[in-house]
Amino acid sequence: LDVPASMVASSNNLSFQLKTGDDIINNVWSCQRPLPADYKVTLQPESSLNYQGLWLNVRKTLGTFPRPFVDIKQTKDQAISIAYPATPDADVLTASAIVASQFGALSNGKPSRFDVQYDALPVGNGILIGKPGQTIGGITLPETNGAALQVIDNPQNPAWKLLIISGHNEMQLRQAAWRLTLPALPDSDTLDIPTLKIAQRAAYDAPRWINTEHPVAVRSLLTDEGALIAHGVWHGENRLPFRTAPDLFLWDGSSVPLHLNYSFAQKNWIDDQDSFLNVSLNGEFLKRLPVSKEGMLAPVLSMLGLSQRQQSAVVNIDPRAILGSNQLGFWFGLKPQKNAPCNAMADENIQSRIDGDSTLDFSRAWHFGKLPNLAWFSGAMFPFTRHADLAQTTVLMPAHPTVDDATVLLNLMAQSGRDTGVTANYLHLYTGLPGQEEAQQQLADSDVLAIGSLSNGEMLNPLLQNSAFALNENTLEVKTASAVSRVLSLLRGDPARTDMDAAEYLSDNNQWRGLLSMRSPWNAQRVVVAATATDNHQLSQLAEDMNKPAFLSIAGGDFTAVNSAGEIKSWRVGEQFTSGNLPGYMKILWFASEHIFWLVALACLIAAVSGPMLFTLLQRHAQQRLQDKTKK
């Protein structure tokens, strides 16, 4: 089949429909006759679309950013090329982290992939980040008075473009990266950037996380309200995606109300009694809603000629079914009456819809939970994304980061932008463990993300002190708890540890990559998450692993590892601590529910104290009653 070139747009859809020329079968008042089971047409997956064109040498302009460096309308996987000088420092890596988070925020939920190079030019369109005078692949970054952006031709092919992000120091490089996150880039190839100010964000205000202060209208969760309109009788499921902060807490027995307003297509050939609306969450059925009102008043309404249509309902959602990333599904099951004409059922103009004024109400939820929790990290980069601009996050990298270290950094920052919709404007990054007093205070005020293989002991050893992990000559070990420690842990209400299984895993596997998490050595109320591996080759595969559904479903506890065969496992080997803002009375109730042994001990103590007192009181009362009878 020849597809006319004039019909090809930047975003396309191919559809196929099987029709017959049989006039009897296609008669307006007769439905299609049943066909044999083997009557089918299969589109073979080997089918291909051969598209050829010329790569045009477009103008050098900042106005089209993020194109040509990435096309957000592309459905296929794209690698974003970023090149550094031969030895990038913390200033350059900080700017690149902000840029990567911007690409993540623009990705519409698709994972970003980065092709990182040191002192080499990208093969194609790419981004160069460095300081004026530094050289990348033979190109010397131009001298500037401050922060600057510039688009140049790639010397390997002038049809490819290179974006240069430059600045003399950390602040200027940060300012240059910030300018890319703001709208209205000029239609020119160079831009000198004045001093910018971007306000820091408050906790839990990520635009892609559902608001917990008040009920949220579903139209605010969609870019296109038409996504909740079902056309015709035969249609797919209408889907409403939404994200929540991973640490949402609701007491058992509570629910999240979905106040749903909806309407079915009103046609006289639709069987209202058999039609319905199915509501699901993350693929699990929640409730079936009828077309017509039910109950004792339904016949009365029918006799009076009043509408019997049910157009609103409340669906209560179990909070345990809510994940960090969720999807509500709505499916209108329209059933035609027996005498309905076939052309009516093929009518795509009839519409059933979910009203955009429907609301999801998380206002009764609190932010509370136990850390470390790698399920929260892998799903939403939490707790780092508690502040969506990563204002309370410090990244530690080796003194001399490798290409693999930088690749993991960019992928994690892209995930942060993808999960929150906000760029990492206020991230702090150090290469090597800093010793300055100011840096130590920054570490104490932050959650810490460490990136590097186990060969970087000078960076990892200080992080692992007082934790359940230890580094022994580039080999990770797990300290198994003693019997006394296990009993105390049980009395505290902590879930059972699996440290012995983790220790056995490490002894059996000499190649793996994964995530570790523990309390921060600088602040007991903060956490450290280390993205590490036995070597750089294993580390380079970690970012791809973290985008796999299997990793997201298994990751948890404080140690998640992937071996060389791709097998994913998780353990809890260390202690956890509570984090959040529960009110006092709920903390007491939560403590009682978590510490059943202490609750039993308290009940026994109360019984031991009150029992004798109550026995003495009742004995005295019995003697008094007997004395009164004797007097009579």
XYZ file of C-alpha atoms in Angstrom:
632
model
C 0.000 0.000 0.000
C 1.330 3.428 -0.917
C 0.680 6.073 1.717
C 0.590 9.599 0.231
C 3.462 11.614 1.703
C 1.191 14.627 2.168
C -0.851 12.644 4.726
C 2.131 11.894 6.972
C 2.267 14.186 9.994
C 4.562 14.318 13.032
C 2.133 12.035 14.904
C 0.266 9.356 12.945
C -2.106 6.427 13.431
C -2.726 3.501 11.105
C -6.083 1.737 11.447
C -7.475 -1.345 9.688
C -11.101 -2.429 9.280
C -12.515 -5.598 7.774
C -15.753 -5.043 5.818
C -17.855 -7.210 3.514
C -19.745 -6.333 0.352
C -22.673 -8.639 1.188
C -25.828 -6.460 0.957
C -27.838 -8.903 3.062
C -25.315 -8.883 5.890
C -24.984 -5.089 5.745
C -28.722 -4.464 5.602
C -29.759 -1.590 7.878
C -32.242 -3.688 9.886
C -30.395 -6.963 10.088
C -27.308 -7.614 12.189
C -24.327 -9.478 10.841
C -24.655 -13.224 10.694
C -22.227 -15.191 12.867
C -19.101 -16.156 10.945
C -17.027 -19.325 11.318
C -14.402 -19.206 14.082
C -11.583 -19.554 11.553
C -12.808 -16.604 9.484
C -10.241 -13.958 10.350
C -7.528 -11.735 8.955
C -4.237 -11.463 10.842
C -1.839 -8.565 10.394
C 1.567 -10.182 10.668
C 4.037 -8.470 12.998
C 6.650 -8.746 10.259
C 4.711 -6.118 8.302
C 6.762 -2.960 7.921
C 6.417 0.669 6.938
C 9.203 1.917 4.681
C 9.630 5.640 5.244
C 12.420 7.552 3.535
C 13.104 11.257 3.493
C 15.752 13.935 3.510
C 17.202 15.320 6.733
C 16.857 19.054 6.217
C 19.459 21.502 7.438
C 17.188 23.615 9.619
C 18.038 27.035 11.027
C 20.151 27.383 14.142
C 17.626 28.637 16.685
C 16.809 28.252 20.362
C 13.143 28.955 19.667
C 12.315 25.344 18.754
C 13.780 23.779 21.935
C 13.513 20.891 22.869
C 13.649 20.083 19.143
C 15.804 18.989 17.384
C 17.522 17.414 20.411
C 14.402 15.438 21.306
C 10.961 15.231 19.680
C 8.300 14.774 22.360
C 5.837 13.567 19.728
C 8.002 10.607 18.762
C 6.586 7.264 19.857
C 9.843 5.336 19.503
C 12.616 5.333 22.048
C 15.014 8.252 21.653
C 18.474 8.703 23.081
C 19.367 12.239 24.170
C 23.064 12.894 23.540
C 24.930 14.914 26.189
C 28.674 15.525 25.983
C 31.032 16.791 28.707
C 34.672 17.865 28.832
C 37.166 15.114 29.617
C 36.850 15.704 33.381
C 33.451 17.216 34.241
C 33.252 18.771 37.696
C 30.313 19.138 40.087
C 29.269 22.485 38.526
C 28.891 20.964 35.057
C 27.132 17.839 36.367
C 24.667 19.985 38.343
C 23.642 21.863 35.208
C 23.263 18.621 33.261
C 21.083 17.170 36.038
C 18.696 20.144 35.724
C 18.574 19.737 31.942
C 17.891 15.992 32.256
C 15.020 16.627 34.667
C 13.561 19.070 32.127
C 13.623 16.383 29.437
C 11.929 14.048 31.926
C 9.186 16.604 32.623
C 8.598 16.971 28.865
C 8.531 13.232 28.168
C 4.795 12.671 28.803
C 5.487 9.671 31.003
C 7.868 7.886 28.641
C 11.275 6.948 30.117
C 14.169 9.064 28.900
C 17.429 7.536 27.719
C 20.769 9.334 27.614
C 23.880 8.789 25.532
C 26.729 10.308 27.567
C 30.163 11.083 26.135
C 33.360 12.574 27.527
C 35.387 14.836 25.217
C 33.612 13.529 22.103
C 30.949 15.001 19.866
C 27.520 13.361 19.584
C 26.737 11.524 16.371
C 23.663 13.576 15.516
C 21.986 16.351 17.478
C 23.293 16.801 20.985
C 24.029 19.035 23.950
C 27.465 20.215 25.117
C 27.792 21.358 28.745
C 30.923 22.979 30.125
C 32.796 26.132 31.020
C 34.180 28.685 28.514
C 37.572 27.606 27.231
C 37.013 23.903 27.867
C 37.228 21.551 24.888
C 34.693 18.892 23.912
C 35.520 16.737 20.896
C 37.681 19.400 19.297
C 35.225 22.255 19.906
C 36.415 24.923 22.322
C 33.491 26.428 24.196
C 33.349 30.160 23.402
C 34.229 32.837 25.923
C 31.204 34.569 27.459
C 30.576 37.238 30.076
C 28.324 34.915 32.071
C 25.684 32.246 31.574
C 24.996 31.599 27.892
C 23.215 29.343 25.423
C 24.271 28.844 21.827
C 23.250 26.599 18.916
C 25.935 25.657 16.392
C 26.278 23.222 13.499
C 27.776 19.837 14.303
C 31.125 19.708 12.452
C 30.403 16.086 11.510
C 27.296 17.133 9.574
C 25.846 20.665 9.415
C 22.319 19.225 9.349
C 22.877 18.201 12.973
C 22.836 20.866 15.667
C 24.675 21.201 18.962
C 23.368 23.192 21.934
C 26.130 24.678 24.098
C 25.257 25.366 27.750
C 28.054 27.316 29.409
C 28.957 29.348 32.478
C 32.067 30.214 34.445
C 30.885 28.717 37.743
C 28.168 26.649 39.407
C 25.681 29.529 39.662
C 26.095 30.626 36.042
C 25.774 27.063 34.772
C 22.666 26.620 36.943
C 21.233 29.859 35.494
C 21.876 28.651 31.929
C 20.090 25.371 32.659
C 17.223 27.259 34.334
C 16.666 29.347 31.199
C 15.945 26.200 29.217
C 13.122 25.355 31.632
C 11.401 28.722 31.099
C 9.144 29.532 28.123
C 9.737 31.980 25.287
C 13.254 31.145 24.198
C 14.201 33.634 21.479
C 14.359 32.844 17.775
C 18.110 33.265 17.670
C 21.177 31.052 17.919
C 22.776 32.772 20.943
C 21.476 34.064 24.258
C 23.316 35.797 27.074
C 21.363 35.064 30.229
C 20.752 37.728 32.883
C 20.422 36.818 36.544
C 17.315 34.688 37.095
C 15.329 33.958 40.229
C 13.142 30.862 40.525
C 11.110 30.450 43.692
C 11.639 27.282 45.689
C 8.659 24.983 45.909
C 6.815 23.890 49.033
C 6.638 20.283 50.180
C 4.191 18.020 48.329
C 3.262 20.642 45.703
C 4.371 18.642 42.651
C 1.894 19.526 39.862
C 1.632 15.874 38.812
C 0.682 14.759 42.331
C -2.959 15.009 43.234
C -3.770 17.755 45.736
C -4.604 16.556 49.254
C -5.913 19.887 50.585
C -9.295 19.747 48.844
C -11.316 17.611 46.371
C -9.829 17.694 42.865
C -11.921 17.906 39.693
C -10.999 15.178 37.216
C -10.744 17.711 34.376
C -7.659 19.136 36.101
C -5.982 15.717 35.782
C -6.399 15.606 31.990
C -4.919 17.608 29.155
C -7.941 16.707 27.006
C -11.397 16.403 28.574
C -12.499 14.516 25.455
C -10.529 11.567 26.814
C -13.498 10.801 29.099
C -16.063 10.684 26.275
C -17.044 7.272 24.882
C -18.212 7.315 21.256
C -20.694 4.769 19.946
C -21.596 1.339 21.311
C -18.287 -0.361 20.634
C -15.408 1.521 22.226
C -12.426 1.058 24.472
C -12.021 1.940 28.120
C -11.789 5.608 29.050
C -8.790 6.129 31.328
C -7.970 8.735 33.918
C -4.320 8.626 35.067
C -3.301 10.304 38.307
C -0.306 10.297 40.626
C -0.170 10.601 44.384
C 2.561 11.189 46.907
C 3.768 7.689 47.862
C 3.451 8.322 51.607
C -0.304 8.994 51.696
C -1.779 7.496 54.862
C -5.418 6.666 55.583
C -6.642 4.704 58.583
C -7.954 1.194 57.940
C -11.668 1.427 57.204
C -11.321 4.869 55.614
C -11.838 5.349 51.912
C -11.114 7.805 49.141
C -14.453 8.989 47.698
C -14.800 9.396 43.955
C -17.829 11.652 43.418
C -18.772 10.632 39.902
C -21.076 12.521 37.554
C -21.804 10.681 34.330
C -24.334 10.386 31.539
C -25.261 7.599 29.129
C -26.208 8.163 25.511
C -29.968 8.689 25.286
C -31.337 6.599 22.433
C -34.653 4.719 22.356
C -32.945 1.560 21.070
C -30.607 1.314 24.100
C -31.691 -1.175 26.753
C -31.436 0.852 29.956
C -32.017 -2.162 32.186
C -29.003 -4.108 30.906
C -26.599 -1.230 30.259
C -24.082 -0.168 32.906
C -20.903 1.750 33.702
C -17.941 -0.215 35.084
C -15.389 1.614 37.239
C -11.927 0.117 37.831
C -8.643 1.157 39.444
C -5.322 -0.087 38.081
C -7.152 -2.858 36.235
C -9.092 -4.046 39.316
C -12.896 -3.838 39.265
C -14.406 -1.334 41.745
C -18.126 -0.910 41.047
C -20.868 -1.311 38.451
C -23.227 1.668 38.107
C -26.676 1.349 36.465
C -28.292 3.587 33.874
C -31.603 3.918 35.720
C -32.227 4.716 39.351
C -33.013 1.792 41.583
C -35.097 1.594 44.745
C -38.650 2.022 45.954
C -39.191 5.399 44.279
C -38.174 4.209 40.791
C -41.706 2.988 39.806
C -43.240 6.208 41.145
C -40.873 8.321 39.040
C -41.753 6.237 35.999
C -45.514 6.732 36.570
C -45.045 10.499 36.912
C -42.997 10.649 33.708
C -39.922 11.923 35.522
C -36.387 11.006 34.540
C -35.209 7.710 35.961
C -31.622 8.216 34.807
C -28.973 7.950 37.475
C -26.342 10.557 36.706
C -24.234 10.621 39.845
C -22.770 8.173 42.322
C -20.056 7.881 44.962
C -17.444 5.168 44.495
C -15.414 4.556 47.656
C -11.836 3.482 46.887
C -9.836 1.361 49.304
C -6.645 3.375 50.030
C -4.602 0.160 50.016
C -5.331 -0.160 46.288
C -3.833 3.258 45.523
C -0.253 3.293 44.255
C 2.088 6.151 43.402
C 1.021 5.978 39.743
C -2.631 5.034 39.180
C -5.231 4.736 36.467
C -8.988 4.902 36.861
C -10.889 3.097 34.112
C -14.455 3.766 32.927
C -16.266 1.501 30.503
C -19.811 2.163 29.301
C -21.437 -1.188 28.590
C -24.241 -0.142 26.239
C -26.641 -2.978 25.404
C -28.937 -2.567 22.382
C -32.500 -3.797 22.444
C -33.331 -6.913 20.421
C -34.945 -4.970 17.570
C -32.190 -2.334 17.339
C -31.026 -1.680 13.743
C -27.420 -2.455 12.931
C -26.736 0.994 11.487
C -27.746 2.528 14.823
C -25.226 0.387 16.687
C -22.532 1.535 14.277
C -23.355 5.197 14.925
C -20.196 6.856 16.268
C -22.007 10.136 16.988
C -23.703 8.942 20.162
C -21.775 9.836 23.287
C -21.545 8.666 26.876
C -19.360 10.733 29.148
C -17.759 11.219 32.531
C -18.325 14.798 33.642
C -15.174 16.835 34.222
C -16.719 18.163 37.451
C -16.432 14.717 39.055
C -13.993 14.834 41.973
C -11.420 12.696 43.756
C -11.152 13.581 47.439
C -7.865 12.898 49.249
C -8.437 15.643 51.814
C -8.702 13.120 54.666
C -5.283 11.637 53.916
C -2.087 12.361 55.845
C 1.553 12.087 54.843
C 3.035 9.375 57.006
C 4.998 6.159 56.666
C 8.182 4.285 57.404
C 11.572 4.905 55.814
C 13.745 3.565 54.224
C 11.364 2.311 51.554
C 12.782 1.564 48.106
C 9.286 0.967 46.705
C 8.645 4.680 47.218
C 11.993 5.582 45.680
C 11.656 3.419 42.569
C 8.053 4.538 42.003
C 8.416 8.282 42.575
C 11.992 9.102 43.713
C 10.599 9.646 47.222
C 11.619 11.099 49.695
C 13.766 13.268 47.406
C 10.703 14.451 45.482
C 8.939 15.550 48.679
C 10.229 18.914 47.436
C 9.686 18.602 43.702
C 12.607 20.903 42.827
C 14.911 18.663 44.921
C 15.732 21.604 47.209
C 16.410 19.179 50.070
C 18.423 16.668 48.033
C 22.183 16.273 47.887
C 23.807 14.026 45.281
C 27.190 12.463 46.021
C 29.298 11.156 43.138
C 32.878 9.829 42.999
C 35.707 12.353 42.874
C 36.198 11.403 39.210
C 32.779 10.296 37.860
C 32.792 7.832 35.001
C 30.515 7.901 31.968
C 28.360 5.261 33.664
C 28.054 7.359 36.839
C 26.937 10.370 34.790
C 24.439 8.247 32.825
C 22.788 6.978 36.016
C 22.621 10.552 37.333
C 20.864 11.829 34.212
C 18.393 8.950 34.155
C 17.473 9.424 37.819
C 17.024 13.165 37.336
C 14.838 12.520 34.291
C 12.719 10.179 36.411
C 12.331 12.934 39.009
C 11.062 15.364 36.361
C 8.792 12.708 34.865
C 7.243 11.863 38.240
C 6.676 15.436 39.448
C 6.540 17.652 36.348
C 9.174 19.922 37.954
C 12.857 20.366 37.135
C 15.585 19.779 39.717
C 16.298 23.502 40.073
C 17.799 23.414 43.564
C 19.649 20.124 43.566
C 23.071 20.174 45.299
C 25.781 17.922 43.909
C 29.306 17.081 45.094
C 32.034 15.016 43.469
C 33.807 13.237 46.283
C 32.826 13.483 49.927
C 32.965 17.195 50.859
C 34.767 18.296 53.989
C 33.770 21.960 54.187
C 31.575 22.996 57.095
C 28.958 24.490 54.777
C 28.772 21.255 52.782
C 28.438 19.208 55.975
C 25.470 21.363 56.999
C 23.939 20.851 53.566
C 24.279 17.074 53.997
C 22.614 17.293 57.421
C 19.660 19.233 55.956
C 19.168 16.889 52.988
C 18.304 13.414 51.913
C 21.370 12.007 50.162
C 21.492 10.211 46.811
C 24.840 8.481 46.187
C 25.863 7.172 42.768
C 28.893 4.977 42.154
C 30.136 1.396 42.001
C 31.477 -0.480 45.029
C 35.024 0.469 44.014
C 34.351 3.961 45.404
C 34.917 3.000 49.011
C 36.096 6.483 50.039
C 32.598 7.756 49.246
C 30.486 4.764 50.298
C 32.146 3.790 53.591
C 31.077 6.950 55.478
C 27.498 6.438 54.236
C 27.352 2.835 55.456
C 28.578 3.487 58.993
C 26.076 2.492 61.695
C 23.951 0.752 59.021
C 23.237 -2.910 58.291
C 25.679 -2.780 55.359
C 29.470 -2.866 55.269
C 32.049 -2.627 52.484
C 34.931 -5.089 52.571
C 37.455 -4.573 49.773
C 34.917 -3.605 47.114
C 32.515 -6.312 48.304
C 29.237 -5.477 49.988
C 28.302 -7.390 53.118
C 25.134 -7.470 55.230
C 25.453 -7.529 59.010
C 23.020 -10.153 60.267
C 21.114 -9.293 63.438
C 21.588 -11.218 66.677
C 18.812 -13.214 68.345
C 18.383 -10.496 70.997
C 18.112 -7.833 68.314
C 15.456 -9.860 66.494
C 13.396 -10.236 69.687
C 13.636 -6.500 70.377
C 12.670 -5.783 66.789
C 9.636 -8.059 67.166
C 8.639 -6.276 70.385
C 8.900 -2.939 68.599
C 6.380 -4.146 66.017
C 8.869 -4.116 63.126
C 8.270 -6.548 60.264
C 10.578 -9.548 60.141
C 13.993 -8.889 58.637
C 15.371 -10.899 55.761
C 19.002 -9.986 56.369
C 20.202 -13.607 56.327
C 18.701 -14.137 52.866
C 20.348 -10.908 51.647
C 23.729 -11.980 53.064
C 23.436 -15.342 51.321
C 22.545 -13.609 48.038
C 25.636 -11.408 48.207
C 27.865 -14.394 48.901
C 26.397 -16.293 45.944
C 26.500 -13.474 43.357
C 29.722 -11.728 42.412
C 28.027 -9.478 39.843
C 24.921 -7.421 40.600
C 23.530 -3.898 40.581
C 20.899 -2.325 42.756
C 19.783 0.144 45.406
C 20.660 0.419 49.092
C 18.943 2.651 51.615
C 19.670 3.517 55.225
C 19.453 6.318 57.766
C 21.661 9.277 56.950
C 24.805 9.454 59.125
C 24.387 13.255 59.190
C 20.722 13.329 60.285
C 18.784 10.405 61.773
C 15.522 11.724 60.259
C 16.925 11.698 56.734
C 17.758 8.809 54.407
C 20.564 7.825 52.085
C 19.836 5.936 48.860
C 22.847 4.510 47.019
C 22.621 3.466 43.373
C 25.528 1.071 43.132
C 26.881 -2.086 41.508
C 29.827 -4.425 41.624
C 31.401 -2.681 38.619
C 30.736 0.082 36.103
C 29.370 -2.320 33.498
C 26.684 -3.498 35.914
C 25.978 0.088 37.003
C 25.342 1.137 33.402
C 22.377 -1.281 33.260
C 20.685 -0.043 36.439
C 18.797 2.851 34.840
C 17.223 0.514 32.275
C 16.290 -1.955 35.030
C 14.499 0.743 37.024
C 12.152 1.470 34.109
C 10.947 -2.136 33.888
C 7.525 -2.968 35.387
C 9.012 -6.025 37.116
C 11.492 -3.823 38.996
C 8.750 -1.413 40.085
C 6.593 -4.261 41.380
C 9.379 -6.025 43.317
C 11.489 -3.124 44.622
C 11.004 -2.510 48.330
C 12.575 -2.699 51.759
C 16.062 -1.208 51.984
C 17.972 -3.451 49.551
C 16.968 -4.278 45.988
C 19.366 -6.075 43.664
C 19.448 -7.361 40.084
C 21.953 -10.084 39.232
C 23.698 -10.594 35.902
C 20.838 -12.871 34.767
C 18.280 -10.088 35.320
C 16.641 -11.653 38.399
C 15.244 -8.987 40.755
C 14.992 -9.442 44.541
C 14.314 -7.205 47.558
C 15.013 -7.504 51.288
C 14.660 -5.534 54.500
C 17.883 -5.802 56.448
C 17.978 -2.684 58.652
C 15.773 -0.690 60.978
C 13.057 1.685 59.827
C 11.866 4.969 61.294
C 8.622 6.903 60.952
C 8.327 10.030 58.862
C 5.322 12.282 58.376
C 2.787 14.577 59.990
C 0.149 12.478 61.741
C -1.710 14.296 64.550
C -0.924 13.184 68.108
C -4.016 11.076 68.747
C -3.546 9.180 65.476
C 0.096 8.520 66.305
C -1.031 6.890 69.551
C -3.555 4.729 67.710
C -1.001 3.850 65.059
C 1.597 2.959 67.700
C -0.920 0.689 69.436
C -1.810 -1.047 66.157
C 1.854 -1.589 65.251
C 3.083 -2.673 68.698
C 0.650 -5.423 69.659
C 2.979 -6.858 72.306
C 3.158 -3.548 74.134
C -0.617 -3.229 73.837
C -1.068 -6.670 75.415
C 1.443 -5.797 78.142
C -0.405 -2.561 78.874
C -3.733 -4.410 79.053
C -2.226 -6.938 81.475
C -0.787 -4.137 83.610
C -4.134 -2.366 83.753
C -5.828 -5.643 84.683
C -3.203 -6.369 87.344
C -3.641 -2.945 88.935
C -7.395 -2.561 88.591
C -8.291 -6.214 89.383
C -7.392 -6.200 93.105
C -8.880 -2.738 93.557
C -12.131 -3.805 91.921
C -12.180 -7.066 93.928
C -11.770 -5.145 97.215
C -14.515 -2.713 96.259
C -16.947 -5.492 95.341
C -16.088 -7.444 98.504
C -16.793 -4.388 100.643
C -20.080 -3.837 98.821
C -21.117 -7.476 99.408
C -20.355 -7.244 103.144
C -22.366 -4.042 103.420
C -25.321 -5.671 101.662
C -25.222 -8.696 103.984
C -25.096 -6.442 107.066
C -28.147 -4.537 105.869
C -30.086 -7.817 105.513
C -29.071 -8.931 109.050
C -30.389 -5.680 110.554
C -33.763 -6.247 108.890
